[in-house]
XYZ file of C-alpha atoms in Angstrom:
515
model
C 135.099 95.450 114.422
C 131.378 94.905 114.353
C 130.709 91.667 115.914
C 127.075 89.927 117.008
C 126.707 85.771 117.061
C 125.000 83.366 115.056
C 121.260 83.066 116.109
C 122.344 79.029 116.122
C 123.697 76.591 117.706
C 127.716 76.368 117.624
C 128.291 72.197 119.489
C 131.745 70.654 119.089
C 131.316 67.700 117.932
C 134.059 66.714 120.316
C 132.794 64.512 123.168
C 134.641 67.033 125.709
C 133.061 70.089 124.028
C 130.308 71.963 125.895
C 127.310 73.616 124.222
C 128.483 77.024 122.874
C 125.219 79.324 122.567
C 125.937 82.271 121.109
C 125.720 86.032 121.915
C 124.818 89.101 119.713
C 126.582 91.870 120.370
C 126.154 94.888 117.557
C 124.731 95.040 114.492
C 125.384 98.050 111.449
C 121.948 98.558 109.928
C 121.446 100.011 106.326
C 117.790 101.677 105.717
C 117.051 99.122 103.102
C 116.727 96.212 105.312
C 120.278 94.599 105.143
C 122.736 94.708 108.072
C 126.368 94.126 108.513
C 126.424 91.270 111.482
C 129.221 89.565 112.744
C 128.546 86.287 114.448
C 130.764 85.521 117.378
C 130.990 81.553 118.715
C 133.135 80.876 121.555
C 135.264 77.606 121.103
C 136.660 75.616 124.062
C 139.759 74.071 121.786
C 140.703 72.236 118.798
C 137.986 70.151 117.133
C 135.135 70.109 114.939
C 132.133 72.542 115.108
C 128.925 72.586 113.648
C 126.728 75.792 112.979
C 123.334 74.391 112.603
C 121.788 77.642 111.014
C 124.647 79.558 109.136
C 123.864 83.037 108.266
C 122.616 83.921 104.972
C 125.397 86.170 104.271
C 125.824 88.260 101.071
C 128.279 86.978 98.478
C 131.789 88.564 99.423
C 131.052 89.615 102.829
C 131.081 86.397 104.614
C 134.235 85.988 106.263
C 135.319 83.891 109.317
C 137.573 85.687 111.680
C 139.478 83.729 114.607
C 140.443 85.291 117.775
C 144.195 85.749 118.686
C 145.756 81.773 119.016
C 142.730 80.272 117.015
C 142.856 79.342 113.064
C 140.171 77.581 111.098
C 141.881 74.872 108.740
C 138.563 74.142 106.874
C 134.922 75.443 106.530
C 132.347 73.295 105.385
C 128.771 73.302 104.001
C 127.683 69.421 104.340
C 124.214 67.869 105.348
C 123.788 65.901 108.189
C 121.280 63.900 109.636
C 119.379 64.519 112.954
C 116.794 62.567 114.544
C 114.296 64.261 116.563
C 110.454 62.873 118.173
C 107.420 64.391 117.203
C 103.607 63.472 118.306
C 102.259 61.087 116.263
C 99.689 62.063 113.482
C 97.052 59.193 113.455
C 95.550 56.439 115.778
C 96.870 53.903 113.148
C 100.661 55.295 113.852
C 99.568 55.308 117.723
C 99.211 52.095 117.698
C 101.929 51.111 116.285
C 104.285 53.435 118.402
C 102.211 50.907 121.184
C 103.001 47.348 120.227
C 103.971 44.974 123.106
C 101.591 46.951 125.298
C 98.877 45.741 127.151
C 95.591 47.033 126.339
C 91.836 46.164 126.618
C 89.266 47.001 124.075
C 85.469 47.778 124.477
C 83.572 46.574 121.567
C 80.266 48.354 119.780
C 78.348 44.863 120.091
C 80.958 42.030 121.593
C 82.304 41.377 125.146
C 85.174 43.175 125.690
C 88.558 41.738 125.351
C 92.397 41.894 126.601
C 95.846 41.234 125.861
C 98.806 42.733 123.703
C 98.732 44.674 121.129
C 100.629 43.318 118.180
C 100.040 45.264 115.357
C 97.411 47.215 113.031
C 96.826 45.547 109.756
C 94.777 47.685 107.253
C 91.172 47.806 109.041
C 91.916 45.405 111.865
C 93.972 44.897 115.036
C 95.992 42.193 116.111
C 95.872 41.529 119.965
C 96.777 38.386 122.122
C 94.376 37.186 124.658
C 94.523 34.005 126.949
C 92.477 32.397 124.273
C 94.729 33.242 121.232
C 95.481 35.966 118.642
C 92.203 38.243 118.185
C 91.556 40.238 114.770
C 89.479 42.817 115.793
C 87.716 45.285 113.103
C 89.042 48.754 114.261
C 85.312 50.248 112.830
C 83.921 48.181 115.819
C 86.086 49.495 118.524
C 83.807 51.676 120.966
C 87.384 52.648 123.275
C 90.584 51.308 123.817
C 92.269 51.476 127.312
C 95.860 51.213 128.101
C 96.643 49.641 131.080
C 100.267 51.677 130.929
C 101.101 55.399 129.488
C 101.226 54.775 125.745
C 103.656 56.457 123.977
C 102.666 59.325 122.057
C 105.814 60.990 119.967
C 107.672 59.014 117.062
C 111.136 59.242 115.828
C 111.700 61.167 112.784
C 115.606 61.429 111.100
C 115.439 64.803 109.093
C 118.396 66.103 106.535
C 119.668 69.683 107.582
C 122.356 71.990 106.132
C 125.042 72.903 108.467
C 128.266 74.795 108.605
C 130.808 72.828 110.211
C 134.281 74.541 111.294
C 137.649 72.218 111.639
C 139.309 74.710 114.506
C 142.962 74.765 115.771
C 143.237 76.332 119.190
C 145.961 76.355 121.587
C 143.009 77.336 124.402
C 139.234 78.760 124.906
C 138.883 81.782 122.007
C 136.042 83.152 120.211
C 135.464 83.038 116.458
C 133.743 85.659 114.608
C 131.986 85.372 111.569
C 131.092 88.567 109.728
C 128.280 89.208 106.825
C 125.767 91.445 105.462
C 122.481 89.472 106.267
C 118.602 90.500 105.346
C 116.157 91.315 107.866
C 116.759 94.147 109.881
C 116.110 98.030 108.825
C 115.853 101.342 110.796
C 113.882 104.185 109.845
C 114.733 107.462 110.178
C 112.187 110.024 110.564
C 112.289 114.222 111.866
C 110.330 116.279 113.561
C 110.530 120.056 112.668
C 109.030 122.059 115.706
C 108.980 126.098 114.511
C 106.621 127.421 117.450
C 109.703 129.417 117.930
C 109.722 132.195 115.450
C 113.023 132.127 115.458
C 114.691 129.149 116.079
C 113.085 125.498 115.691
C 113.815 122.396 117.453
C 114.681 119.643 115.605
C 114.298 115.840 117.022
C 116.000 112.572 115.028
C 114.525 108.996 115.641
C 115.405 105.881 114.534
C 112.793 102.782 114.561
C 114.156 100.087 114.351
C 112.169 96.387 112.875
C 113.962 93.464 113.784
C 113.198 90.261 111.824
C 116.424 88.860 112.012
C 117.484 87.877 115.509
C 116.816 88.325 118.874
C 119.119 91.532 120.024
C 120.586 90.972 123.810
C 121.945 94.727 124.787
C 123.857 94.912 121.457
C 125.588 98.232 120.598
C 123.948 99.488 117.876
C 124.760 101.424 114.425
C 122.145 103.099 111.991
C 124.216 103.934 108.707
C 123.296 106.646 106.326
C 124.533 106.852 102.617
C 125.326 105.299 99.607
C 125.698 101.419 100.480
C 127.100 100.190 97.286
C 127.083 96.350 97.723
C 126.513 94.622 94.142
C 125.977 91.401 95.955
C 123.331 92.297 98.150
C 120.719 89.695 96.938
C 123.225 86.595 96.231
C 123.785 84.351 98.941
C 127.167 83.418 100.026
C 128.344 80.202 97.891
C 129.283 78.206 100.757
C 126.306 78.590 102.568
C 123.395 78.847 99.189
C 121.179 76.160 98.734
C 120.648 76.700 95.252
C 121.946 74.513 92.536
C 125.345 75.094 90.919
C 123.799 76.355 87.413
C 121.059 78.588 89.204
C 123.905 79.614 91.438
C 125.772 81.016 88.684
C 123.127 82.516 86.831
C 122.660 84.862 89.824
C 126.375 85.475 89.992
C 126.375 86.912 86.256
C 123.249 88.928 86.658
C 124.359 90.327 89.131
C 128.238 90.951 87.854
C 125.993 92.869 85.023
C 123.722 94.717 86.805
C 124.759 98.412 88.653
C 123.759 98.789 92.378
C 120.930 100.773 92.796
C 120.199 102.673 95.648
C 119.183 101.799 98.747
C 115.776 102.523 99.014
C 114.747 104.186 102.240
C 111.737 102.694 104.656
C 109.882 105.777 105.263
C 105.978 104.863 104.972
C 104.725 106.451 108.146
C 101.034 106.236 109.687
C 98.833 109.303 109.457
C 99.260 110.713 113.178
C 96.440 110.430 115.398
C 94.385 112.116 117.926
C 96.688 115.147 117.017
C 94.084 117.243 118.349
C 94.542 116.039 121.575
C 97.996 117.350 122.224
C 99.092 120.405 124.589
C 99.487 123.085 122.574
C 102.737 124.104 124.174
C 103.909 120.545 123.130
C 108.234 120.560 123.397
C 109.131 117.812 121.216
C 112.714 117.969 122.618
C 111.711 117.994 126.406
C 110.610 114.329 126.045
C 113.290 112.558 124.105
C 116.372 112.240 125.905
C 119.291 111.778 122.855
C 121.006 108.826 122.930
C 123.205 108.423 120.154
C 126.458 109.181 118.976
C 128.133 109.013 115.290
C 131.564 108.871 113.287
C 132.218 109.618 109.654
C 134.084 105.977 107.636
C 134.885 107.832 104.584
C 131.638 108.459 102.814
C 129.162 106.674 105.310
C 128.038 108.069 108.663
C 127.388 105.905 111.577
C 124.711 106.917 114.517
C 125.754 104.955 117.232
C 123.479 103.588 120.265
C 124.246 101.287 122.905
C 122.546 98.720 124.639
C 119.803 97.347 122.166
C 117.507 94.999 123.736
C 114.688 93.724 121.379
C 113.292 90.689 120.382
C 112.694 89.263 116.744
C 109.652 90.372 115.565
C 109.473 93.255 117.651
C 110.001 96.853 117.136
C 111.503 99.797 118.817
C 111.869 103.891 118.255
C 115.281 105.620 119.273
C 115.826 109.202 119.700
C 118.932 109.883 117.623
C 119.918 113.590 118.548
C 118.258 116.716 118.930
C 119.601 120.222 117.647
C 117.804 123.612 117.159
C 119.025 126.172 114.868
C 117.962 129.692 113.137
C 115.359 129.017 110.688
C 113.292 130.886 107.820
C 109.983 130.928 106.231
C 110.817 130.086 102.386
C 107.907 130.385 99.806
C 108.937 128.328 96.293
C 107.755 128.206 92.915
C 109.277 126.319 90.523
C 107.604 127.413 87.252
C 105.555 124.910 85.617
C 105.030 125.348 81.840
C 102.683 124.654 79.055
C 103.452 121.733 76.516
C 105.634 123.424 72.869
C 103.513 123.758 70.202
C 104.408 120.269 67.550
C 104.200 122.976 64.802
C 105.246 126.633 66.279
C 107.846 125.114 68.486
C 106.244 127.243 71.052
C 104.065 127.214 73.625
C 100.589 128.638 72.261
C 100.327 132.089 73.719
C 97.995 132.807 76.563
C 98.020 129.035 77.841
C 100.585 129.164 80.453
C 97.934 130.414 82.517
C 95.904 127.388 82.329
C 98.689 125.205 83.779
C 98.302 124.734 87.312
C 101.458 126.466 89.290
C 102.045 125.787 92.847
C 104.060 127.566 95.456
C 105.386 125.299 98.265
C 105.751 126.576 102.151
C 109.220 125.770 103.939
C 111.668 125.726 106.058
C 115.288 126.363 105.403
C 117.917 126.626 108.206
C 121.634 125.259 108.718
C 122.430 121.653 109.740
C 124.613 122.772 112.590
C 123.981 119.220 114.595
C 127.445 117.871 113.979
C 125.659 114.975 111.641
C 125.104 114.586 108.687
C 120.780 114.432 107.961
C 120.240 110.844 106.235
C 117.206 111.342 103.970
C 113.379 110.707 106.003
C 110.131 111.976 106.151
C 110.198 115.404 108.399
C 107.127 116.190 109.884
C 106.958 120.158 110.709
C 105.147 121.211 114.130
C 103.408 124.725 115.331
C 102.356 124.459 118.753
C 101.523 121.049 119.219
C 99.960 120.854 115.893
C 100.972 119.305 113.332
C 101.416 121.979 109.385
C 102.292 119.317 107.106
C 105.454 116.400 105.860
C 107.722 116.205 103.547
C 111.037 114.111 102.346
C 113.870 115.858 104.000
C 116.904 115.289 101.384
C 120.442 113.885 103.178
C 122.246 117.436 104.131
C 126.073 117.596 104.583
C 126.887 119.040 107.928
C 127.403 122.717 107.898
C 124.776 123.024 105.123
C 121.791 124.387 104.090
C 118.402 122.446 104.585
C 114.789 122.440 103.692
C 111.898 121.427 104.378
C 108.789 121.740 102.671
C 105.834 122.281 104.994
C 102.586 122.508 102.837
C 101.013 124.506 100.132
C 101.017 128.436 100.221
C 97.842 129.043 98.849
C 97.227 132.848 99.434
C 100.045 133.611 97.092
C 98.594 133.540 93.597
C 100.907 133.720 90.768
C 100.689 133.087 87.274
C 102.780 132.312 84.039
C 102.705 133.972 80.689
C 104.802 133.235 77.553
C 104.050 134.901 73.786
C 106.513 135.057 71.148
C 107.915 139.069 70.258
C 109.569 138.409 66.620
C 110.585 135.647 64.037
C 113.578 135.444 61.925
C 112.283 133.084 59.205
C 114.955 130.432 57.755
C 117.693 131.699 60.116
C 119.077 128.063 60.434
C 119.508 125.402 57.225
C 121.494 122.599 58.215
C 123.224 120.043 55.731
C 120.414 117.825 56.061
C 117.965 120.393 54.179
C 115.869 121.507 57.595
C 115.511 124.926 58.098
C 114.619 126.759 61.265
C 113.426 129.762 62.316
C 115.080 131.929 64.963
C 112.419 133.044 67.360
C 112.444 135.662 70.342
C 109.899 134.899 73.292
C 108.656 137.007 76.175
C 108.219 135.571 79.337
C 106.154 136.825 82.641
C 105.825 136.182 85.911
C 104.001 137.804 88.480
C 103.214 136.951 92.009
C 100.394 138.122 94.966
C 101.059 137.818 98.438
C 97.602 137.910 100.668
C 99.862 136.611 103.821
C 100.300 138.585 106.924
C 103.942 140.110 106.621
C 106.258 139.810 104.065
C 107.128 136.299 102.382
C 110.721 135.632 101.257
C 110.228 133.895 97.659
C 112.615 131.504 95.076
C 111.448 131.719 91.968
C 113.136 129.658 89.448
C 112.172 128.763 85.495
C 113.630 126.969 82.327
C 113.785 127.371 79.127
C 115.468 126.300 75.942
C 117.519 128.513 74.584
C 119.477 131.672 75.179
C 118.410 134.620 77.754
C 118.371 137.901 76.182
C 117.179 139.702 79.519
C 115.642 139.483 82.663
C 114.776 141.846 85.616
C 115.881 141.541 88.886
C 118.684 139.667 87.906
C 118.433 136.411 88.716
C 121.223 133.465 89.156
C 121.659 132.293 85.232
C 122.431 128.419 84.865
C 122.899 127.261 81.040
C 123.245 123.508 80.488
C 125.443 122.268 77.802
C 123.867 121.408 74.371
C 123.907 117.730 73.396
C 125.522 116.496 70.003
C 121.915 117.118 67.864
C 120.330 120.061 69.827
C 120.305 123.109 68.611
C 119.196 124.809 71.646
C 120.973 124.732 75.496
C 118.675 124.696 78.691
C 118.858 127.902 80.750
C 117.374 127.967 84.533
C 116.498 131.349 86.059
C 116.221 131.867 89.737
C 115.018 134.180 91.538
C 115.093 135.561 95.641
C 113.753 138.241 96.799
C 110.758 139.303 99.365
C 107.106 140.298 98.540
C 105.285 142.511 101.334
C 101.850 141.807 102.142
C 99.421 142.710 99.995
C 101.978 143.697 97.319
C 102.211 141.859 93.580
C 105.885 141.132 92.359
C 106.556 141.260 88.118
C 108.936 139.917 86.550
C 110.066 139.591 82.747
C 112.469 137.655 80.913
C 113.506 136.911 76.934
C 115.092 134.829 75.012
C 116.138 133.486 71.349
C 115.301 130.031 70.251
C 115.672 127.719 67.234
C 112.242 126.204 65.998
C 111.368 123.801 62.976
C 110.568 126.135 60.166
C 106.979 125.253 59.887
């Protein structure tokens, strides 16, 4: 059981009570800036208790759990009054915090004069001298000595919202109150070091922004995947402010609305001085791993102990570190030319004038034991840093990859022209007509790198693949109710030497309006 305490003030309103301050002692953080918190409060027996700042739990997940020979018989969300002193704002209210005090008072052009001090009427004081009661114009007043310490704070009764707890104990326990509370985030972020050619280091860290309490040695857990709380945003009832109606209305959107995502925290700064570093850099040597994890069904938990960190402040934890066999992967994901509105086709010859990109990367297995939460990965040669990327959550035991940068000495280039064209092939009921048409597609590929690059390929189409060299892995999606043609994916791997150009060709049928 997570638990951590209220960052409050648990008294018993019990005469015999002493002070309970409380003690944080874990906290479960989600990327997205909510964290499951338990709030423990010892108790010394039976009685009332009041929680002066009750957490602002999400709806659902606010639950009060006694210790062993403790029961709550009531919780309550009431307002109470509290009086407290604060300095006083004006002269006027000075001087009426002073009445009964002796003062004397030096005047701009009159002899100066003593006594009490009564009270401030509008623009004048009241004072009582030997000879009587004085008015004096307060404009007139060149200083005003007290012949005591004059008090300086007032009283001031305030209205404040507080939990109070109507506790059965048989003896001393601890009560625990768990929640999902706002205000507290880690984010995850890699570092890919490949000045191995054969094996790369990999280095997890979690920072960690606290804006929710102060942390006292807490164990701490950083949670990756799906965290599918609908009430995330809705305030406990017992502890909202809001107003019955508005209270409801958030109820019901929310009821209505689906959980979305988390979404990650990964806006990093641009590194500096990178320049500056050795460039045998070992960006395992210097972090010394300090986590460790378990799988709850579908969510993962990096565990840390000992969390010491103020609110407001901010703090980076190395996770793990692994290393593991790698490859140099060079991708290019086809990017095609809008259809023709009339054709149905792309115009030929103007797949070359779309801009096609092939991506540098990494791929190796994630043999750490963990599952990798998605983060920006930052890839490392030598102490210098290649490029960064989003690397995507990767089951353990899996394939990952991370894209590096842009390969820009391996040109390639993307052709498709249309080979025949069965007019009227198609007439539905509705009267449309469309012809069946057969297209041609090319793909070739230079390598100017130094050795030979391993490439993936991959395009898509719709319709259905008549042929293809090098026989790629075929993928054909499923048509929907008023399509006449299916999506097909083609992917390709294979290596290109240096220096050496790779062709490929592929065809296949499609339905098109009949023009």
């Amino acid at each position: 059981m997570i638990s951590t305490a209220l960052a409050a003030i648990a008294l018993s309103v019990s005469a015999q009570a002493e002070p309970a301050p409380p003690k944080i002692t874990a906290v479960s953080m989600f990327k997205n800036g909510y964290s499951f918190v338990a709030h423990a409060t010892p108790v010394n027996g039976s009685g009332e208790y009041v929680i002066e700042q009750p957490p602002a739990a999400a709806h659902g997940t606010f639950w009060h759990l006694p210790a062993a020979g403790l029961s709550i018989r009531k919780a309550t969300s009431t307002t109470i009054e509290t009086a407290s002193k604060v300095n006083v704002a004006s002269v006027a209210a000075l001087l009426e915090e002073n009445v009964g005090k002796q003062v004397t008072i030096d005047l701009i052009d009159l002899p100066s004069i003593s006594g009490t001090l009564m009270a401030s009427i509008a623009n004048q004081l009241m004072v009582r001298t030997s000879e009587g009661v004085v008015l004096v114009d307060q404009a007139r007043i060149k200083r005003l000595t007290f012949k005591e310490e004059p008090q300086i704070k007032t009283g001031v009764k305030t209205q404040k919202r507080v939990l109070k707890l109507d506790v059965e104990a048989r003896g001393p326990g601890v009560i625990s109150t768990v929640g999902l509370e706002h205000g507290l985030a880690w984010v995850p972020a890699y570092a890919i070091d490949i000045t191995d050619d054969k094996e790369l280091d990999l280095v997890a860290k979690a920072t960690v922004v606290n804006e929710l309490a102060d942390l006292d040695n807490v164990e701490a857990s950083f949670i990756t995947g799906f965290p599918n709380v609908r009430f995330a945003g809705v305030t406990d009832p017992l502890t909202n402010p809001a107003a019955l109606d508005q209270l409801l209305q958030m109820l019901v959107q929310s009821s209505f609305v689906p959980n979305a995502p988390a979404p990650s925290i990964m806006t990093q700064n641009a590194m500096s001085r990178a320049g500056e570093m050795s460039a045998g850099a070992d960006f395992t040597g210097g972090f010394v791993p300090q986590g460790t994890g378990q799988q709850l069904e579908d969510l993962f938990f990096y565990r840390l102990e000992g969390i010491t960190l103020k609110k407001g402040d901010r703090a980076a934890y190395t996770l793990f570190t692994t290393k593991a066999p790698y490859q140099h992967l060079f991708t290019w994901d086809v990017n095609r030319a809008p259809l023709n509105y009339y054709s149905g086709i792309r115009d030929p010859g103007t797949d070359h004038e779309v801009l096609q990109e092939v991506w540098h990367s990494v791929t190796f297995k994630n043999n750490s034991g963990k599952p990798l939460t998605t983060a920006v990965a930052t890839t490392f040669e030598k102490g210098q840093i290649l490029g960064q990327d989003i690397l995507r959550y990767t089951t353990p035991g899996v394939e990952a990859e991370a894209r590096i940068t842009k390969a820009l000495d391996i040109h390639v280039e993307s052709i498709e022209e249309e080979l025949a064209r069965e007019r009227g092939a198609l007439r539905l009921p509705s009267g449309n007509t469309y012809d069946l048409i057969t297209v041609k597609g090319t793909l070739t590929a230079k390598n100017n790198r130094k050795g030979t690059s391993k490439m993936r390929i991959s395009t898509t189409f719709d319709g259905d693949l008549v042929s293809a060299d090098g026989k790629p892995k075929v993928t054909k999606g499923t048509k929907g109710l008023g399509d006449l043609n299916a999506q097909t994916s083609l992917e390709w791997r294979t290596d290109v030497g240096s220096g050496n150009s790779l062709k490929l060709t592929y065809s296949y049928k499609m339905y098109v309006r009949t023009p």
